């Protein structure tokens, strides 16, 4: 009955993303900052994808998943930053309802897919460290393709269900979203209709689709750490830990920032803090992922050295990169 009453009111056709409008004097500075971040993110992740595809030494399960992750990060940041940059440059904060739902769909799908890819990478490290004799048999190319395809499929399937329920909500005003992208929580708060069903669906989807990869990642690293601690030699422990340290850092940053954002209590005083923390997993994480994997990974550095040498750059550039590897 309530939905029928709301239907007599005028439904809104656009949302206003407030973004960082409360900082009018910093709009140009923020534009330049996010522009540099976006260019660096796309360049860094694209470089990793190219290295993984072209270098034979990187044709292993770990780097296959890393290539998928870098491709995902490029797409993920491209769903948020271009619209934010346009808003900062032109001051146009208006986003159509369909455009907002489209952004929400791709952000959510890619974020959920990242949970699965991180879980697949953690399982790969688990087999390499805890089951080394069976690693090549268990983690074969066919199984890698199945894990990657399943990650993308489950990520998009989960958000498709959620967005279908979310699209049934009625929005009749106000239409201001106090965020820099279309996040589902502030979006649901603007709805005139009952959101209990959507919240229930969101909870079920989280339990069915996103909780399992998180638990798999957590379990894998508990087993990995316990196995490493049982290695008698210090050099052996360091060598084993170095094979998964980069991924562990990425997992910690990704899940840590998301948990902080969504577990903070709902109050006006924390809105700005949540907005800043949201930058961690939507903007900064895609930027630092290639840095973490390239700076802490000898194989990636060596592949980069080969690529630089093939491109015919000056010898001193190659020597500098080679020194960093050794």
XYZ file of C-alpha atoms in Angstrom:
326
model
C 0.000 0.000 0.000
C 2.862 2.334 0.827
C 4.504 1.668 -2.535
C 1.238 2.490 -4.281
C 1.069 5.830 -2.479
C 4.636 6.670 -3.421
C 3.851 5.824 -7.022
C 1.568 8.875 -7.184
C 4.582 11.130 -6.554
C 7.043 12.263 -9.211
C 9.945 9.845 -9.543
C 13.325 11.497 -9.881
C 15.321 10.962 -13.079
C 18.775 11.984 -11.874
C 21.038 11.947 -8.856
C 23.487 14.589 -7.699
C 26.830 13.174 -6.568
C 28.127 15.699 -4.050
C 31.615 14.203 -4.173
C 34.133 16.665 -2.726
C 31.925 19.703 -3.258
C 32.549 20.832 0.314
C 36.134 21.653 -0.766
C 35.530 24.269 -3.500
C 39.033 25.753 -3.297
C 40.683 22.374 -3.884
C 38.763 21.237 -6.972
C 41.616 21.866 -9.440
C 44.193 20.369 -7.090
C 42.028 17.278 -6.568
C 41.523 17.008 -10.332
C 45.274 17.030 -10.972
C 45.886 14.542 -8.149
C 43.250 12.055 -9.340
C 44.344 12.520 -12.953
C 47.907 11.504 -12.061
C 46.606 8.576 -9.981
C 44.375 7.384 -12.827
C 47.146 7.567 -15.433
C 49.603 5.783 -13.129
C 47.038 3.088 -12.274
C 46.202 2.333 -15.902
C 49.866 2.412 -16.968
C 51.070 0.221 -14.095
C 48.381 -2.432 -14.406
C 48.578 -2.482 -18.209
C 52.341 -2.971 -17.971
C 51.880 -5.995 -15.709
C 49.310 -7.513 -18.091
C 51.699 -7.017 -21.046
C 54.629 -8.548 -19.139
C 52.559 -11.561 -18.052
C 51.376 -12.169 -21.621
C 54.710 -11.649 -23.400
C 57.284 -13.125 -20.989
C 57.482 -16.928 -21.007
C 58.904 -17.021 -17.480
C 55.681 -15.462 -16.179
C 53.435 -18.115 -17.727
C 52.680 -19.671 -14.346
C 49.424 -19.871 -12.341
C 50.454 -17.107 -9.931
C 51.137 -14.616 -12.719
C 48.104 -15.748 -14.682
C 45.942 -14.676 -11.742
C 48.025 -11.519 -11.318
C 47.318 -10.617 -14.958
C 43.611 -11.104 -14.338
C 43.823 -8.957 -11.212
C 45.659 -6.151 -13.026
C 43.100 -6.210 -15.847
C 40.324 -6.044 -13.261
C 41.957 -3.110 -11.429
C 42.183 -1.146 -14.678
C 38.481 -1.684 -15.348
C 37.546 -1.001 -11.724
C 39.256 2.368 -11.479
C 37.870 3.289 -14.925
C 34.303 2.951 -13.631
C 34.896 5.615 -10.970
C 37.705 8.055 -11.763
C 36.709 9.355 -15.244
C 33.286 10.462 -13.923
C 34.901 11.958 -10.817
C 37.474 13.817 -12.940
C 34.749 15.241 -15.177
C 32.831 16.405 -12.113
C 35.895 18.098 -10.604
C 36.782 19.806 -13.880
C 33.359 20.995 -15.029
C 31.440 21.112 -11.746
C 28.720 18.916 -13.269
C 27.635 16.590 -10.470
C 24.446 15.324 -12.123
C 24.205 11.633 -12.931
C 21.166 9.956 -14.478
C 19.425 7.171 -12.577
C 20.401 4.648 -15.268
C 23.982 5.940 -15.255
C 24.160 5.630 -11.485
C 22.850 2.057 -11.546
C 25.285 1.180 -14.335
C 28.227 2.491 -12.318
C 26.996 0.671 -9.224
C 26.641 -2.559 -11.198
C 30.163 -2.540 -12.627
C 31.789 -1.331 -9.396
C 30.038 -4.039 -7.408
C 30.704 -6.764 -9.978
C 34.399 -5.980 -10.267
C 34.756 -5.651 -6.492
C 33.099 -9.033 -5.951
C 35.245 -10.571 -8.705
C 38.346 -9.273 -6.928
C 37.318 -11.198 -3.804
C 37.288 -14.401 -5.850
C 40.559 -13.670 -7.643
C 42.311 -12.930 -4.355
C 40.931 -16.212 -3.003
C 42.205 -18.087 -6.075
C 45.646 -16.492 -5.642
C 45.728 -17.412 -1.950
C 44.759 -21.017 -2.779
C 47.531 -21.085 -5.376
C 50.055 -19.968 -2.721
C 48.629 -22.544 -0.301
C 49.268 -25.375 -2.757
C 52.744 -24.050 -3.614
C 53.857 -23.860 0.029
C 51.804 -26.548 1.783
C 51.494 -29.107 -1.069
C 54.617 -28.493 -3.208
C 54.881 -32.078 -4.502
C 51.316 -32.001 -5.849
C 51.323 -28.354 -6.978
C 51.930 -28.863 -10.706
C 49.312 -31.604 -10.842
C 46.608 -29.788 -8.889
C 47.157 -26.275 -10.242
C 47.178 -27.140 -13.943
C 46.264 -24.764 -16.762
C 42.717 -26.084 -17.069
C 42.030 -25.587 -13.352
C 43.505 -22.063 -13.523
C 41.166 -21.151 -16.362
C 38.209 -22.570 -14.435
C 39.108 -20.559 -11.329
C 39.529 -17.334 -13.305
C 36.332 -17.818 -15.314
C 34.416 -18.754 -12.162
C 35.701 -15.630 -10.410
C 34.433 -13.312 -13.142
C 31.147 -15.199 -13.544
C 30.294 -15.291 -9.828
C 31.258 -11.653 -9.354
C 28.907 -10.416 -12.058
C 26.141 -12.882 -11.188
C 26.010 -11.774 -7.543
C 25.642 -8.070 -8.332
C 23.157 -8.736 -11.142
C 20.769 -10.251 -8.603
C 21.276 -7.370 -6.177
C 20.837 -4.638 -8.815
C 17.640 -6.260 -10.099
C 16.103 -5.950 -6.630
C 17.579 -2.480 -6.131
C 16.090 -1.248 -9.401
C 12.601 -2.000 -8.046
C 12.974 0.756 -5.459
C 11.176 4.073 -5.969
C 13.117 7.336 -5.699
C 11.058 10.489 -5.340
C 13.491 12.821 -3.575
C 15.803 14.017 -2.197
C 18.295 13.054 -4.881
C 21.663 14.093 -3.396
C 24.201 11.316 -2.766
C 26.930 12.402 -0.364
C 29.621 10.349 -2.065
C 31.953 10.498 -5.091
C 30.382 7.442 -6.749
C 27.073 5.578 -6.640
C 27.492 3.491 -3.511
C 24.504 1.222 -2.713
C 24.143 2.226 0.958
C 23.589 6.003 0.479
C 21.519 5.157 -2.601
C 19.125 2.953 -0.610
C 18.821 5.670 2.024
C 17.269 7.956 -0.620
C 14.536 5.492 -1.543
C 10.905 6.320 -0.756
C 9.863 2.661 -0.729
C 10.519 -0.105 1.774
C 14.161 -1.270 1.586
C 13.943 -4.222 3.982
C 13.706 -6.747 1.158
C 16.717 -5.292 -0.647
C 18.732 -5.265 2.582
C 17.813 -8.916 3.151
C 18.836 -9.813 -0.413
C 22.100 -7.920 0.072
C 22.802 -9.899 3.265
C 22.018 -13.240 1.587
C 24.197 -12.431 -1.421
C 27.053 -11.413 0.882
C 26.762 -14.717 2.754
C 26.475 -16.842 -0.381
C 28.871 -15.081 -2.759
C 31.393 -12.923 -0.878
C 31.828 -14.665 2.475
C 33.133 -17.980 1.010
C 36.087 -16.417 -0.884
C 36.997 -14.386 2.194
C 36.957 -17.509 4.392
C 38.974 -19.418 1.786
C 41.566 -16.638 1.722
C 41.718 -16.521 5.508
C 41.989 -20.318 5.840
C 44.672 -20.514 3.161
C 46.872 -18.004 4.950
C 46.380 -19.654 8.332
C 47.655 -22.888 6.789
C 50.460 -21.064 4.953
C 51.708 -19.262 8.066
C 51.555 -22.413 10.192
C 53.530 -24.308 7.523
C 56.154 -21.556 7.237
C 56.626 -21.457 11.016
C 57.401 -25.195 10.978
C 60.284 -24.739 8.519
C 63.476 -25.279 10.552
C 65.864 -22.900 8.757
C 65.521 -19.118 8.811
C 66.466 -18.819 5.140
C 63.810 -21.381 4.262
C 61.148 -19.463 6.138
C 62.158 -16.208 4.461
C 62.126 -17.800 1.008
C 58.698 -19.348 1.566
C 57.233 -16.139 2.961
C 58.642 -14.058 0.074
C 56.525 -16.044 -2.394
C 53.279 -14.875 -0.776
C 54.165 -11.612 1.014
C 53.084 -9.356 -1.876
C 49.703 -11.049 -2.139
C 49.238 -10.957 1.629
C 49.826 -7.182 1.644
C 47.275 -6.681 -1.150
C 44.688 -8.865 0.643
C 45.197 -7.001 3.921
C 44.785 -3.571 2.313
C 41.745 -4.643 0.263
C 39.745 -6.327 3.016
C 40.985 -3.985 5.728
C 39.784 -0.827 3.972
C 36.410 -2.375 3.045
C 35.754 -3.616 6.578
C 36.609 -0.263 8.108
C 34.289 1.595 5.706
C 31.269 -0.687 6.074
C 31.619 -1.565 9.758
C 31.919 2.009 11.008
C 28.729 3.162 12.762
C 26.285 5.271 10.772
C 26.559 8.859 11.948
C 27.030 12.247 10.301
C 30.384 12.862 11.996
C 31.925 9.845 10.240
C 30.588 10.579 6.734
C 33.699 12.450 5.625
C 35.948 9.784 7.161
C 34.072 7.044 5.308
C 34.409 8.985 2.076
C 38.168 9.273 2.535
C 38.508 5.599 3.495
C 36.466 4.631 0.430
C 39.267 6.110 -1.645
C 41.547 3.372 -0.282
C 39.786 0.418 -1.914
C 38.378 2.241 -4.954
C 41.305 4.464 -5.990
C 44.469 3.747 -4.015
C 44.337 -0.076 -4.011
C 44.322 -0.340 -7.837
C 47.261 2.100 -7.854
C 49.479 0.345 -5.321
C 48.806 -3.235 -6.432
C 51.199 -3.096 -9.417
C 53.748 -1.247 -7.278
C 53.631 -3.918 -4.578
C 53.960 -6.796 -7.031
C 56.694 -5.154 -9.110
C 58.821 -3.769 -6.281
C 58.695 -6.950 -4.172
C 58.860 -9.524 -6.953
C 62.121 -10.582 -8.587
C 60.482 -12.290 -11.593
C 58.484 -9.179 -12.500
C 61.615 -7.021 -12.240
C 63.536 -9.392 -14.471
C 60.727 -9.416 -17.019
C 60.731 -5.611 -16.961
C 64.502 -5.589 -17.522
C 64.087 -7.831 -20.577
C 61.316 -5.624 -21.933
C 63.473 -2.510 -21.490
C 66.409 -4.217 -23.196
C 64.254 -5.347 -26.137
C 62.936 -1.841 -26.586
C 66.522 -0.635 -27.005
C 66.684 1.815 -24.143
C 70.021 3.194 -23.057
C 72.285 0.792 -21.185
C 72.356 2.839 -17.999
C 68.582 2.375 -17.629
C 69.002 -1.384 -17.941
C 71.894 -1.441 -15.480
C 69.863 0.557 -12.942
C 66.940 -1.866 -13.206
C 69.266 -4.883 -13.055
C 70.864 -3.561 -9.878
C 67.437 -3.270 -8.267
C 66.731 -6.921 -9.099
C 69.961 -8.170 -7.572
